[in-house]
Coordinates of C-alpha atoms in Angstrom, one line a residue:
M25 CA -14.5 18.6 2.3
S26 CA -13.6 21.0 -0.4
K27 CA -10.5 20.3 -2.5
V28 CA -7.1 21.6 -1.6
S29 CA -4.9 22.7 -4.4
L30 CA -1.7 20.6 -4.6
E31 CA 0.3 23.4 -6.2
G32 CA 3.4 24.0 -4.2
Q33 CA 2.5 21.3 -1.6
V34 CA 5.2 18.9 -0.6
A35 CA 4.3 15.2 -0.8
V36 CA 6.2 12.2 0.5
V37 CA 5.5 8.9 -1.1
T38 CA 7.1 5.7 0.1
G39 CA 7.3 2.6 -2.3
A40 CA 7.6 5.0 -5.1
A41 CA 9.9 3.0 -7.4
R42 CA 7.0 1.4 -9.1
G43 CA 3.3 0.6 -9.2
V44 CA 0.8 2.7 -7.2
G45 CA 3.7 4.8 -5.6
E46 CA 5.4 5.7 -9.0
L47 CA 2.1 6.6 -10.7
L48 CA 1.0 8.6 -7.7
A49 CA 4.2 10.5 -7.6
R50 CA 3.7 11.4 -11.3
K51 CA 0.0 12.5 -10.9
L52 CA 0.8 14.6 -7.8
S53 CA 3.7 16.2 -9.6
A54 CA 1.6 17.0 -12.6
R55 CA -0.8 18.9 -10.3
G56 CA 2.1 20.9 -9.1
A57 CA 3.1 19.2 -5.9
K58 CA 6.8 18.9 -5.0
V59 CA 7.5 15.2 -4.4
A60 CA 9.9 13.2 -2.2
L61 CA 10.3 9.7 -3.2
V62 CA 11.3 7.0 -0.7
G63 CA 12.1 3.4 -1.1
L64 CA 14.7 0.6 -1.5
E65 CA 15.5 0.8 -5.2
A66 CA 17.7 3.8 -5.5
D67 CA 18.2 3.7 -9.3
A68 CA 14.5 3.3 -10.0
L69 CA 13.7 6.2 -7.7
K70 CA 16.2 8.4 -9.4
Q71 CA 14.7 7.6 -12.8
V72 CA 11.2 8.3 -11.6
S73 CA 12.3 11.6 -9.9
E74 CA 14.0 12.6 -13.2
R75 CA 10.8 12.3 -15.1
L76 CA 8.6 14.3 -12.8
H77 CA 7.1 17.6 -13.8
S78 CA 7.9 19.5 -10.7
E79 CA 10.7 19.8 -8.2
S80 CA 11.5 16.4 -6.6
D81 CA 14.2 14.3 -4.9
H82 CA 14.5 10.7 -3.8
W83 CA 15.8 8.9 -0.6
Y84 CA 17.0 5.4 -0.2
A85 CA 15.6 4.0 3.0
D86 CA 13.9 0.8 4.5
V87 CA 10.6 2.0 5.9
T88 CA 11.0 -0.5 8.9
D89 CA 14.4 1.5 10.0
H90 CA 13.2 4.1 12.3
E91 CA 16.6 6.0 12.4
A92 CA 16.7 5.9 8.6
M93 CA 13.2 7.3 8.3
A94 CA 13.7 9.9 11.0
R95 CA 16.8 11.1 8.8
V96 CA 14.7 11.1 5.7
A97 CA 12.1 13.2 7.4
E98 CA 14.7 15.7 8.6
E99 CA 16.1 15.8 5.2
V100 CA 13.0 16.2 3.2
K101 CA 12.1 19.1 5.4
Q102 CA 15.5 20.7 4.8
R103 CA 15.3 20.1 1.2
F104 CA 11.7 21.5 0.6
G105 CA 11.1 23.5 3.8
K106 CA 8.0 21.6 4.9
V107 CA 6.0 18.5 4.4
D108 CA 2.2 18.7 3.7
I109 CA 1.3 15.2 2.5
V110 CA 2.6 11.7 3.4
V111 CA 1.4 8.6 1.6
A112 CA 2.5 5.4 3.4
N113 CA 2.3 3.2 0.4
A114 CA 5.3 0.8 0.8
G115 CA 4.2 -2.8 0.8
V116 CA 5.1 -6.4 -0.1
A117 CA 2.9 -9.5 -0.2
S118 CA 3.2 -13.4 0.0
G119 CA 0.8 -16.1 -0.5
G120 CA 0.1 -19.8 0.0
P121 CA -1.1 -21.9 2.9
F122 CA -0.2 -20.5 6.4
V123 CA 0.9 -23.8 7.7
D124 CA 3.6 -24.2 4.9
S125 CA 4.4 -20.5 4.8
D126 CA 7.9 -19.3 4.8
P127 CA 8.2 -17.8 8.3
V128 CA 10.7 -15.1 7.3
A129 CA 8.5 -14.0 4.3
W130 CA 5.5 -14.0 6.5
R131 CA 7.0 -11.8 9.1
R132 CA 8.5 -9.5 6.6
V133 CA 5.0 -8.7 5.2
I134 CA 3.9 -7.7 8.7
E135 CA 7.2 -5.6 9.2
V136 CA 7.0 -3.7 5.9
N137 CA 3.2 -3.2 5.7
L138 CA 2.3 -2.6 9.4
I139 CA 5.5 -1.6 11.2
G140 CA 6.9 0.3 8.2
S141 CA 3.8 2.3 8.1
A142 CA 4.0 3.1 11.7
V143 CA 7.6 4.1 11.4
T144 CA 6.9 6.3 8.5
A145 CA 4.1 8.1 10.5
R146 CA 6.3 8.3 13.6
A147 CA 9.0 10.0 11.6
F148 CA 6.8 12.4 9.6
L149 CA 4.1 13.4 12.1
P150 CA 6.1 16.2 13.7
V151 CA 6.4 18.0 10.4
L152 CA 2.8 17.3 9.5
M153 CA 1.7 18.9 12.7
E154 CA 3.7 22.0 11.7
S155 CA 1.9 22.1 8.3
R156 CA -1.5 20.9 9.5
G157 CA -1.1 18.3 6.9
Y158 CA -2.4 14.9 5.7
L159 CA -1.3 11.4 6.2
L160 CA -2.7 8.7 3.8
Q161 CA -2.3 5.1 4.8
I162 CA -2.7 2.7 1.9
A163 CA -4.6 -0.4 2.9
S164 CA -6.5 -2.8 0.9
L165 CA -9.7 -4.7 0.3
A166 CA -7.7 -7.2 2.5
A167 CA -8.5 -5.0 5.4
I168 CA -12.2 -5.3 4.8
T169 CA -12.5 -9.0 4.1
P170 CA -10.3 -12.1 5.1
A171 CA -9.0 -14.3 2.3
P172 CA -7.4 -17.7 2.5
M173 CA -3.8 -18.1 1.3
M174 CA -3.2 -14.5 2.3
T175 CA -2.9 -14.4 6.0
A176 CA 0.1 -12.3 6.2
Y177 CA -1.3 -9.6 4.0
C178 CA -4.8 -9.6 5.3
A179 CA -3.3 -9.2 8.9
S180 CA -1.1 -6.5 7.9
K181 CA -3.7 -4.5 6.0
S182 CA -6.2 -4.9 8.8
G183 CA -3.6 -3.8 11.1
V184 CA -2.8 -0.6 9.3
E185 CA -6.4 0.1 8.9
A186 CA -7.1 0.0 12.6
Y187 CA -3.8 1.8 13.3
A188 CA -4.8 4.7 11.1
H189 CA -8.2 5.0 12.4
S190 CA -6.9 5.2 16.0
L191 CA -4.3 7.7 15.0
R192 CA -6.9 9.9 13.5
A193 CA -8.4 10.6 16.8
E194 CA -5.0 11.4 18.3
V195 CA -3.7 14.0 15.9
G196 CA -7.0 15.5 14.5
Y197 CA -7.1 18.1 17.0
K198 CA -3.6 19.1 16.2
G199 CA -4.6 19.8 12.5
V200 CA -3.4 16.6 10.9
R201 CA -6.0 14.7 8.9
V202 CA -5.5 10.8 8.6
G203 CA -7.0 8.9 5.7
V204 CA -7.2 5.2 4.7
G205 CA -6.9 4.2 1.1
Y206 CA -8.5 1.0 -0.1
L207 CA -7.6 -0.8 -3.4
S208 CA -8.9 -4.0 -4.8
W209 CA -6.8 -6.0 -7.2
T210 CA -5.0 -3.5 -9.4
D211 CA -2.6 -3.9 -12.2
T212 CA 0.7 -3.6 -10.5
D213 CA 3.9 -5.7 -10.2
M214 CA 2.6 -7.2 -7.0
V215 CA -0.6 -8.5 -8.5
R216 CA 1.1 -9.7 -11.7
G217 CA 3.7 -11.5 -9.5
A218 CA 0.9 -13.2 -7.5
D219 CA -0.8 -14.2 -10.7
Q220 CA 2.2 -16.0 -11.9
D221 CA 1.3 -18.8 -9.4
E222 CA -1.4 -20.9 -11.2
V223 CA -3.2 -21.8 -8.0
M224 CA -3.4 -18.2 -6.7
R225 CA -4.6 -16.9 -10.0
E226 CA -7.3 -19.5 -10.3
L227 CA -8.4 -19.1 -6.7
R228 CA -8.8 -15.3 -7.1
Q229 CA -10.7 -15.8 -10.5
R230 CA -13.2 -17.8 -8.5
L231 CA -14.0 -14.9 -6.1
P232 CA -17.4 -13.3 -6.5
W233 CA -17.8 -10.4 -8.9
P234 CA -16.5 -7.6 -8.8
S235 CA -13.7 -8.8 -6.5
N236 CA -12.4 -11.3 -9.1
K237 CA -11.3 -8.7 -11.5
T238 CA -8.0 -6.9 -12.1
Y239 CA -8.5 -3.2 -12.3
P240 CA -6.4 -0.7 -14.3
L241 CA -3.8 1.3 -12.4
G242 CA -4.7 4.8 -13.8
P243 CA -8.2 5.3 -12.7
A244 CA -7.4 3.8 -9.3
V245 CA -4.6 6.4 -8.7
D246 CA -6.8 9.1 -10.0
R247 CA -9.3 8.3 -7.2
I248 CA -6.3 8.4 -4.6
V249 CA -5.2 11.7 -5.9
A250 CA -8.8 13.1 -5.6
G251 CA -8.9 11.7 -2.0
I252 CA -5.7 13.6 -1.3
E253 CA -7.0 16.7 -2.6
R254 CA -10.0 16.4 -0.4
R255 CA -8.0 15.1 2.8
S256 CA -10.5 12.4 2.8
S257 CA -10.8 9.9 5.8
H258 CA -11.6 7.2 3.5
V259 CA -10.4 6.8 -0.1
Y260 CA -11.6 4.0 -2.6
A261 CA -9.7 3.3 -5.5
Q262 CA -12.4 1.4 -7.0
W263 CA -16.1 2.5 -6.8
W264 CA -17.5 -0.5 -5.3
L265 CA -15.3 -0.8 -2.4
R266 CA -17.3 1.9 -0.4
G267 CA -20.2 -0.5 -0.5
M268 CA -18.1 -3.3 1.2
Q269 CA -18.0 -1.4 4.3
G270 CA -21.6 -1.8 4.9
I271 CA -21.4 -5.8 4.7
R272 CA -18.1 -6.3 6.1
G273 CA -19.4 -7.9 9.4
Y274 CA -20.9 -10.8 7.3
L275 CA -17.8 -11.4 5.3
P276 CA -15.7 -13.6 7.7
G277 CA -18.5 -16.1 7.9
I278 CA -19.1 -16.1 4.2
I279 CA -15.4 -16.5 3.4
G280 CA -15.0 -19.1 6.1
A281 CA -17.7 -21.2 4.4
V282 CA -16.9 -20.8 0.8
G283 CA -13.2 -20.7 1.4
Q284 CA -13.2 -24.2 3.0
R285 CA -14.9 -25.6 -0.2
E286 CA -12.3 -24.0 -2.5
M287 CA -9.4 -24.9 -0.3
R288 CA -10.7 -28.6 -0.5
R289 CA -10.9 -28.3 -4.2
F290 CA -7.2 -27.0 -4.6
E291 CA -5.7 -29.1 -1.8
P292 CA -3.9 -31.5 -4.2
R293 CA -2.1 -28.6 -5.8
L294 CA -1.2 -26.5 -2.6
A295 CA 2.2 -27.8 -2.3
S296 CA 3.3 -26.1 -5.5
V297 CA 2.4 -22.6 -4.4
R298 CA 5.4 -20.4 -3.9
T299 CA 5.5 -18.9 -0.3
G300 CA 8.0 -16.1 -0.7
L301 CA 7.5 -12.4 -1.4
V302 CA 5.8 -11.9 -4.7
G303 CA 6.5 -9.5 -7.7
A304 CA 9.4 -7.1 -8.5
G305 CA 9.0 -5.2 -5.3
G306 CA 9.2 -8.4 -3.3
A307 CA 12.3 -9.5 -5.2
A308 CA 13.9 -6.0 -4.5
D309 CA 13.0 -6.4 -0.8
E310 CA 14.6 -9.9 -0.7
Q311 CA 17.7 -8.7 -2.6
E312 CA 18.1 -5.9 -0.1
R313 CA 18.1 -8.2 2.9
N314 CA 20.1 -11.0 1.2
P315 CA 22.5 -9.3 -1.3
A316 CA 24.3 -12.6 -1.9
A317 CA 21.1 -14.2 -3.1
P318 CA 20.8 -14.8 -6.9

């Protein structure tokens, strides 16, 4: 599909206080889009908004709260007159053995990544239908291949991929295009937070090339912007992810066999793995739900 100019388009980005969301907002703004930032960190969102090149505003909201997101959708339309692009980017992650996982953190990963994405789409689809716009759901390499010690994250990203593919058929005839964005390990607070755990870092480094690398944020977001300009059904933030689609049917068996060997190797150290939400975004989410926590 040919590129659509972003000049004058209104883009909503959830999870926009940091990482992929922040840089995506900046790059969309640099191309002339008006940007609505949504997230839990009001001060950080305000700072991002103030640095953008184009007209922008920010909204404090938990993406899992349907009433809050419905209000945001209404206010964004009032503020800018329309909505052309929605990027469901908000996400959190946790790691560690499932049997020892923190049940609250595990559930929160599903709630934010999967339920929060659906809540975001439910809130904004009516205005996207009016504009014949584009919804980009950010997924992950974790949607394509399973990974030990990442049960919640893989489940949530597999879920949003399937949900977005299903939704595409429902709303396409109404003029709304739906895309799924795939990222491998990218240099964000979330990945750096996961790497602070020695076992998780070593386990990731033992993955086969090229999935064992951390990729720079800038080129990844450039590819996402290009996908938005084309209203692409599939957006790959790293070049090799497209090729993974052709072999994904073989990956559960391979990971099952290789993963058992690696888990046996790491078993004496598994008790030390932190099982809560990782990174600065995870800390902000936990602080929002438990304001009295240190």
